[in-house]
mmCIF file of C-alpha atoms in Angstrom:
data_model
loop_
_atom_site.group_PDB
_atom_site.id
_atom_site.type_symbol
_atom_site.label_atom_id
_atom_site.label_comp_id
_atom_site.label_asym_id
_atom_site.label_seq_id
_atom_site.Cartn_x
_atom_site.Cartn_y
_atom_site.Cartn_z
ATOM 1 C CA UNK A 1 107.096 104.425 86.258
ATOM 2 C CA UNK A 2 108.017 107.611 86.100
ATOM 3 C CA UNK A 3 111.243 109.378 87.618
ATOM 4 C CA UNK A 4 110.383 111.259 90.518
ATOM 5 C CA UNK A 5 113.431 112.649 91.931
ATOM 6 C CA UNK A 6 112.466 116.166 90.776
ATOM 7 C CA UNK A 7 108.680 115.761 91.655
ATOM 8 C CA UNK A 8 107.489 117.819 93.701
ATOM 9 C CA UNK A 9 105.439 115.210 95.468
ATOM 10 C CA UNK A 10 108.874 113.937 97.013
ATOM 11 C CA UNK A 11 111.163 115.821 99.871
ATOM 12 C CA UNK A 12 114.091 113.865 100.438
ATOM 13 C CA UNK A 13 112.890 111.091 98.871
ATOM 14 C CA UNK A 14 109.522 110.807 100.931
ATOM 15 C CA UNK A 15 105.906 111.749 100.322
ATOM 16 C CA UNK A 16 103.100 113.571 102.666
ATOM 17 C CA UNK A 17 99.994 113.703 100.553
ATOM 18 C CA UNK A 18 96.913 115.456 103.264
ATOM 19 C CA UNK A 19 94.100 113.588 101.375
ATOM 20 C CA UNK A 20 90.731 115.820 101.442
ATOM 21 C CA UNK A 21 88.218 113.634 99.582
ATOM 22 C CA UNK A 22 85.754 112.771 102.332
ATOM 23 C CA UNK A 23 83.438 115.297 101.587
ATOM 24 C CA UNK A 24 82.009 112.986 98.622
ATOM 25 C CA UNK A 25 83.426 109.324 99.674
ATOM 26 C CA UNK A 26 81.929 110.027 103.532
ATOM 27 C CA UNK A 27 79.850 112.735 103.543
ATOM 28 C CA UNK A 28 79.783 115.782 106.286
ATOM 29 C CA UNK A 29 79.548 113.221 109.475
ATOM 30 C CA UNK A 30 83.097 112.928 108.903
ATOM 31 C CA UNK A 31 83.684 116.491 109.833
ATOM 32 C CA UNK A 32 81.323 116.319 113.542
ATOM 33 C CA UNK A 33 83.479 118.116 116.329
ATOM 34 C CA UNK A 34 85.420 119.994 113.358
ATOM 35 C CA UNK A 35 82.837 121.705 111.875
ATOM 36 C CA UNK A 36 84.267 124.717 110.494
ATOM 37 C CA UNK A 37 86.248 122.115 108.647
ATOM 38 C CA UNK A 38 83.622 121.838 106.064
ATOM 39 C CA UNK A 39 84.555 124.904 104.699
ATOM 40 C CA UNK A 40 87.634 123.206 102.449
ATOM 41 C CA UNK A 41 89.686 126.755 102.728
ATOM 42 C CA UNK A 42 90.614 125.090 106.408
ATOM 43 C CA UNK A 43 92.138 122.614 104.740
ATOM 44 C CA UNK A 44 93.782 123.852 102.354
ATOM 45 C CA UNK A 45 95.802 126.790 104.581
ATOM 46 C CA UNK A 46 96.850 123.159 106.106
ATOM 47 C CA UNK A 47 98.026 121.784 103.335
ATOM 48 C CA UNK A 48 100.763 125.232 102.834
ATOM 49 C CA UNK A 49 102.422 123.449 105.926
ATOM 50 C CA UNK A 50 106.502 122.668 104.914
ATOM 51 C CA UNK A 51 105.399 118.857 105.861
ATOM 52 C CA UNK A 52 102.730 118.897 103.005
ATOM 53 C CA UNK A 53 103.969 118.090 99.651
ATOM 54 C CA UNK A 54 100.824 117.409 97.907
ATOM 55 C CA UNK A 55 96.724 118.204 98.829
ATOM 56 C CA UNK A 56 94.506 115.326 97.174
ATOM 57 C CA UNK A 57 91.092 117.071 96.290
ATOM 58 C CA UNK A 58 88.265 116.183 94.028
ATOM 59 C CA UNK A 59 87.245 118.236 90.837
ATOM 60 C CA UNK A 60 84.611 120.842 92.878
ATOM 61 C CA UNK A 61 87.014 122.013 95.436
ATOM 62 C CA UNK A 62 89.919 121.483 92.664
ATOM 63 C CA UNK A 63 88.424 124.067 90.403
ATOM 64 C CA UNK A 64 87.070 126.477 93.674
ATOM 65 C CA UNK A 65 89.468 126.686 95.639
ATOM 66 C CA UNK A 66 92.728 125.695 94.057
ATOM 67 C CA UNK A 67 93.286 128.715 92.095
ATOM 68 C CA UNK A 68 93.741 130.618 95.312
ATOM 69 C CA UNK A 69 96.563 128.421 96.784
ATOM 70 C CA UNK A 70 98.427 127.700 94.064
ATOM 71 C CA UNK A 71 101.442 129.386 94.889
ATOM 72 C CA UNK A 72 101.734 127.348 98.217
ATOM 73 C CA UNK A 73 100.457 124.290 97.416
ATOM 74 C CA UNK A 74 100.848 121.158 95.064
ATOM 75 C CA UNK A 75 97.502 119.256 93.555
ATOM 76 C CA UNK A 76 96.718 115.587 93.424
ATOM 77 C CA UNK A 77 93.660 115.541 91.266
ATOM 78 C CA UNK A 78 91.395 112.932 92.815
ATOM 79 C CA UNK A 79 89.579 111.589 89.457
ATOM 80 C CA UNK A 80 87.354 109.588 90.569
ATOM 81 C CA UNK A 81 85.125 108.800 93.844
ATOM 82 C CA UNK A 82 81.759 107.823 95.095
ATOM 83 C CA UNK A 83 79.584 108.220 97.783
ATOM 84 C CA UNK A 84 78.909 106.283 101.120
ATOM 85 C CA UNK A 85 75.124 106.449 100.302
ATOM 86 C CA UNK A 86 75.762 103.945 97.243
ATOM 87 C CA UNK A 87 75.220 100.735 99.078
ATOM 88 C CA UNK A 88 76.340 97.692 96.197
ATOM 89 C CA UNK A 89 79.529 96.402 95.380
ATOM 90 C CA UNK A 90 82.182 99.446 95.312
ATOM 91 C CA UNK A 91 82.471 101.416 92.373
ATOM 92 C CA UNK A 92 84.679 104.633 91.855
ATOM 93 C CA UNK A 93 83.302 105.883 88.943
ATOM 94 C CA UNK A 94 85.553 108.568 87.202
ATOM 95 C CA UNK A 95 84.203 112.400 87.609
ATOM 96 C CA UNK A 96 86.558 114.588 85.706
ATOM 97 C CA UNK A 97 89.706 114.061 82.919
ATOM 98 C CA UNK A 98 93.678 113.682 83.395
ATOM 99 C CA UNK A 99 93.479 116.675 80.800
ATOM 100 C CA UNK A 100 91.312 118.866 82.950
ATOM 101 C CA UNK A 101 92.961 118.074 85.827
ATOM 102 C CA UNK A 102 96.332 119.233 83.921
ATOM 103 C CA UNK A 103 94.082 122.553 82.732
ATOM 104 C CA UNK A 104 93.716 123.594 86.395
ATOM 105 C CA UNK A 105 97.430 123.246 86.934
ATOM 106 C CA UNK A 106 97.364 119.477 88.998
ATOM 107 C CA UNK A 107 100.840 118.139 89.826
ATOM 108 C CA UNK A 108 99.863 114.617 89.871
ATOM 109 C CA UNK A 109 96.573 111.947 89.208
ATOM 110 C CA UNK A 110 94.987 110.251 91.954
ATOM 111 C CA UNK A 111 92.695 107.370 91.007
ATOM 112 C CA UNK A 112 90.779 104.937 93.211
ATOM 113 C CA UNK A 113 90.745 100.905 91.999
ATOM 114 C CA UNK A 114 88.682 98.071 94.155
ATOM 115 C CA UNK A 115 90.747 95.065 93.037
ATOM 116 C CA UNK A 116 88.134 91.921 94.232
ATOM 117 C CA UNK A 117 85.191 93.750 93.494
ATOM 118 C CA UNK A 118 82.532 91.811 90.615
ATOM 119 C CA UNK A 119 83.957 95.406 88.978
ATOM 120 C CA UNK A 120 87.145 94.751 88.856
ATOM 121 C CA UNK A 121 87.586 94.324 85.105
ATOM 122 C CA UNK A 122 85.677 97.869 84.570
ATOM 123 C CA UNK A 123 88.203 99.666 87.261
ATOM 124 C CA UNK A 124 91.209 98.265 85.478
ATOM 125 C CA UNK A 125 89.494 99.015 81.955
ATOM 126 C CA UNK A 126 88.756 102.570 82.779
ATOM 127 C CA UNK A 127 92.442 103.175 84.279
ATOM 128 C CA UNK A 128 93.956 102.119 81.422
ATOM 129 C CA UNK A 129 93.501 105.273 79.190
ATOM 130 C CA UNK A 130 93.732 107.625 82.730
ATOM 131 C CA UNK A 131 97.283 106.114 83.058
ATOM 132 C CA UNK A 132 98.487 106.808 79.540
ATOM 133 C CA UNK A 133 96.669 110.356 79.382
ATOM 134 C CA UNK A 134 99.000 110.890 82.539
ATOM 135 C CA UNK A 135 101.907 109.962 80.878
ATOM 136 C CA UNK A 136 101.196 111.819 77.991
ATOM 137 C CA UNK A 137 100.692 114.967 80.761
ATOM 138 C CA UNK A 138 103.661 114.157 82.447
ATOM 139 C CA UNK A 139 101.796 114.085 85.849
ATOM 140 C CA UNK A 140 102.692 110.763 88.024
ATOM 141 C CA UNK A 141 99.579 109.406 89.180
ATOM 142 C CA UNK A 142 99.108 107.907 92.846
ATOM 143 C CA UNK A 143 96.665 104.760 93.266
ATOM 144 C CA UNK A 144 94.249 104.004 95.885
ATOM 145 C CA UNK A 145 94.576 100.518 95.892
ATOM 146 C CA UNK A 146 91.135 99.001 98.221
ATOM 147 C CA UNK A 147 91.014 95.280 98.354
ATOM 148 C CA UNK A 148 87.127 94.667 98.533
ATOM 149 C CA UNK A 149 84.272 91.811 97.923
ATOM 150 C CA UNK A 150 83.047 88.491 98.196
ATOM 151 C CA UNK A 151 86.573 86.372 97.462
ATOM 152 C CA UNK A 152 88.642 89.143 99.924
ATOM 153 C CA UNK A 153 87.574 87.432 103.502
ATOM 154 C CA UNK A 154 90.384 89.632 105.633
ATOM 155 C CA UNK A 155 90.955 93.076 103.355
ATOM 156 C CA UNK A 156 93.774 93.716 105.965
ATOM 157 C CA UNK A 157 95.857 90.446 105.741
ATOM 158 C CA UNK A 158 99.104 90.130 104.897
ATOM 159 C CA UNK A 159 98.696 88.457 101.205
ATOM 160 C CA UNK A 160 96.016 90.813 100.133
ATOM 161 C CA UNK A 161 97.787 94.198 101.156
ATOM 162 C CA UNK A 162 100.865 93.356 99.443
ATOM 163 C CA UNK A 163 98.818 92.236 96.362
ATOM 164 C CA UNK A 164 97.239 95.494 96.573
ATOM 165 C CA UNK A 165 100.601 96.944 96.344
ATOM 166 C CA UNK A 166 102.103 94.800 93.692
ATOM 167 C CA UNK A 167 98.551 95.568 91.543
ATOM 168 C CA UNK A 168 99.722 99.354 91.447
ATOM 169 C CA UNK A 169 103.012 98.257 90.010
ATOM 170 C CA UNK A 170 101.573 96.093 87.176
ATOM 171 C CA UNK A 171 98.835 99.079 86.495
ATOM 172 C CA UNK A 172 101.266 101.837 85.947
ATOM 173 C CA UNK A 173 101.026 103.898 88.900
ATOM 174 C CA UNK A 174 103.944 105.481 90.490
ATOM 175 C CA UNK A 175 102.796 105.584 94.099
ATOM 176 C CA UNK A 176 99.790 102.869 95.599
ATOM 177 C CA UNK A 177 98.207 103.691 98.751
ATOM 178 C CA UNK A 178 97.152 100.574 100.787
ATOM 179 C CA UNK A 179 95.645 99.853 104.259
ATOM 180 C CA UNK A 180 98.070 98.593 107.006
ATOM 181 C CA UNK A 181 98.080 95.263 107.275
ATOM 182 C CA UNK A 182 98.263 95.415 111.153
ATOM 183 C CA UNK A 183 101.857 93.851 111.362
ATOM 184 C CA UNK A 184 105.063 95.681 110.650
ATOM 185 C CA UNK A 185 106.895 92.617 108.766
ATOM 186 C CA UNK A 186 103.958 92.312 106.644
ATOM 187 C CA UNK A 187 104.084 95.856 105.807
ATOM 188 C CA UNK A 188 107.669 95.021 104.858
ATOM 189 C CA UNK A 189 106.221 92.668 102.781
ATOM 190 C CA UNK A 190 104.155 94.681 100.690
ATOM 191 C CA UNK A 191 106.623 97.136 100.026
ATOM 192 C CA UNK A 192 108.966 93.957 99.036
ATOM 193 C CA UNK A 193 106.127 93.246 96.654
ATOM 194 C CA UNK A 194 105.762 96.560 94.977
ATOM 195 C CA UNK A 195 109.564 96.439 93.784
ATOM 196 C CA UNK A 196 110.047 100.245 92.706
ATOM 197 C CA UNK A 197 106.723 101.373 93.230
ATOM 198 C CA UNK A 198 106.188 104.140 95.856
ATOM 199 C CA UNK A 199 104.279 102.696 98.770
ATOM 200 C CA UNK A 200 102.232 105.201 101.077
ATOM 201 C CA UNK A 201 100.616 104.411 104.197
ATOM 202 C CA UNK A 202 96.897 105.320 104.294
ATOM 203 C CA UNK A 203 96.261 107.460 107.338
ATOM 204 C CA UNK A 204 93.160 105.761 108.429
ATOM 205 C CA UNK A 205 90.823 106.926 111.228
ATOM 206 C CA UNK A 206 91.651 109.496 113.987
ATOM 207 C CA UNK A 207 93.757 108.025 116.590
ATOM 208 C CA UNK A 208 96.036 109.373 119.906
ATOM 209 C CA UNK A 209 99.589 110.664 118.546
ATOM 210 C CA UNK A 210 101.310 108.159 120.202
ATOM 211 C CA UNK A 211 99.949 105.474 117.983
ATOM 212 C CA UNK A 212 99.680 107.405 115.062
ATOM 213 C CA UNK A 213 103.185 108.655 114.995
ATOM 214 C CA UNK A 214 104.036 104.965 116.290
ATOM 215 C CA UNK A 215 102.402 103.571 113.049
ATOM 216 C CA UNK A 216 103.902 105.669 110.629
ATOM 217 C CA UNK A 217 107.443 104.710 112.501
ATOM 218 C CA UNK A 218 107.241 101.965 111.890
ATOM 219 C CA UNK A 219 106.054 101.516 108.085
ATOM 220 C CA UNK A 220 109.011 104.109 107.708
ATOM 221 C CA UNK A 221 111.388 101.782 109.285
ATOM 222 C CA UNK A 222 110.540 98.992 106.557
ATOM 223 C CA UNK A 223 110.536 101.387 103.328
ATOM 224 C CA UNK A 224 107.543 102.681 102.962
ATOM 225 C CA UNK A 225 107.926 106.342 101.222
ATOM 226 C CA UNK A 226 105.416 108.338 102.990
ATOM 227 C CA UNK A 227 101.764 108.688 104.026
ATOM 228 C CA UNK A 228 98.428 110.015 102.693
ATOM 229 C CA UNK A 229 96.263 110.625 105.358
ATOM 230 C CA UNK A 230 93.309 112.990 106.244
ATOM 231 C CA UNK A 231 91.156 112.643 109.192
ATOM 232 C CA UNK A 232 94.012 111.760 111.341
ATOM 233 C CA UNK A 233 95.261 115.452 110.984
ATOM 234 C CA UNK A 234 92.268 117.512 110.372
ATOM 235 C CA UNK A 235 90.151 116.004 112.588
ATOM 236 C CA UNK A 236 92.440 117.197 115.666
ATOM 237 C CA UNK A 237 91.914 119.733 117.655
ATOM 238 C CA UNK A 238 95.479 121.296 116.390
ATOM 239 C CA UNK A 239 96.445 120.091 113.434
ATOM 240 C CA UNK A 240 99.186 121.861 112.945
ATOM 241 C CA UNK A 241 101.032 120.217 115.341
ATOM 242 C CA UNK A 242 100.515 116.826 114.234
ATOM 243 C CA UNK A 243 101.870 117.734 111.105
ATOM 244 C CA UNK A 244 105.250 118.938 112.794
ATOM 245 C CA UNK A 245 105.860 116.026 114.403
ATOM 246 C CA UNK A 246 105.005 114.153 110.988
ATOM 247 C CA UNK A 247 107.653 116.555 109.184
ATOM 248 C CA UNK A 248 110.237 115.283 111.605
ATOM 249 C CA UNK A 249 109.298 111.376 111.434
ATOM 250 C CA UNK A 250 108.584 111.378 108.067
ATOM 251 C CA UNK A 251 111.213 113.236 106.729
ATOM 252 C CA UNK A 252 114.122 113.550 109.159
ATOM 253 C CA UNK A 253 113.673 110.137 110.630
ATOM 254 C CA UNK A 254 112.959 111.360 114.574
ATOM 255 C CA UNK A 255 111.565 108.596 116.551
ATOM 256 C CA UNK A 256 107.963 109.196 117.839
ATOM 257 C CA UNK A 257 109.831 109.421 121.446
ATOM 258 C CA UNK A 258 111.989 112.388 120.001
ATOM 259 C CA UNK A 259 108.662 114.645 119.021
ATOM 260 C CA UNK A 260 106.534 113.989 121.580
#
């Protein structure tokens, strides 16, 4: 893994990646109630928020829109993704290079694996050469790490989501985004599990602040270094002001009673 102290991923020692690859992994349903949403220039202006330190984009809105914002704001290339219309076994085929991605001035590799999936072998395979082009680039790469298929009965349990983050650790990534596992101490558990690897809480679906802020309380209370979430800030009404309250939880440890 690479040292990270100087990233600029990390604010006192903690992460807030605002993930905005849902236009291709969900389609535009994602963005009913926030319409004008779909034009990605909303979502970038969010991501020049103080609480943001990185925007995770795919290789379209990467090479359209980035070039405007990047004074103000740091780029996860998302290299890979697939649609919600696909309807087999997951796949995240790869879409654009770690080299490209360095090109158009990316601070860091995002890269989706399915660990479970009768692909499994191919993910892994086809990380392998994204993971040493990184370090070759210098870029720290972040992995999605999705527990899916036939043998994985409960995606959400305790034993698979720490596997999931101990898989990012054995891979070569330097952060692994995983699901909660719906209980603090297990969450504790996979962060036991991924030793020095950077765990971030994914975001999930749009839910009241309370339990939001709640949530990522409490995975912060058991050492997990951050979040990477999307629809539960720019699917609010004012998401501006989630992301204040998750500037002071995240990275000045205020309790969720202290912001709200």
């Amino acid at each position: 893994m690479q040292p990270l102290g100087d990233s600029p991923l990390v604010r006192n020692d903690k992460t807030l990646v605002l993930a905005h690859d849902h236009g291709l992994e969900h389609g535009p349903k994602q963005f009913s109630g926030v319409e004008e949403r779909l034009d990605p220039r909303e979502v970038f202006e969010m991501a020049t928020h103080d609480a943001v330190t990185a925007l995770a984009v795919g290789k379209g809105l990467a090479e359209t829109y980035y070039p405007s914002y990047e004074d103000d704001v740091n780029l996860l290339a998302k290299l890979n993704g697939g649609s919600d219309l696909w309807m087999g076994d997951p796949y995240s085929p790869q879409n654009w290079s770690v080299e490209y991605a360095a090109e158009l001035g990316a601070d860091a590799i995002g890269y989706t694996i399915y660990p479970g999936v009768n692909r499994e072998t191919d993910m892994f395979e086809d990380f392998r050469p994204v993971q040493e082009a990184a370090r070759d680039e210098d870029l720290p790469i972040a992995m999605w790490s999705y527990p899916r298929g036939q043998a994985v009965k409960e995606h959400r349990s305790r034993d698979i989501i720490a596997y999931a983050a101990r898989i990012g650790l054995e891979l070569g990534a330097d952060f692994t985004k995983v699901k909660y596992p719906r209980d603090k101490d297990a969450m504790e558990h996979a962060v036991n599990a991924a030793a020095d690897n950077r765990v971030l809480l994914s975001g999930g679906s749009k839910t009241s602040d309370r339990d939001f802020l709640e949530l990522v309380e409490d995975c912060m209370d058991v050492g997990v270094s951050g979040l990477a979430v999307g629809r539960n800030v720019w699917q609010r009404d004012d998401p501006y002001d989630i992301l204040d309250k998750l500037d002071e939880v995240i990275f000045e440890g205020a309790s969720t009673d202290d912001v709200l």
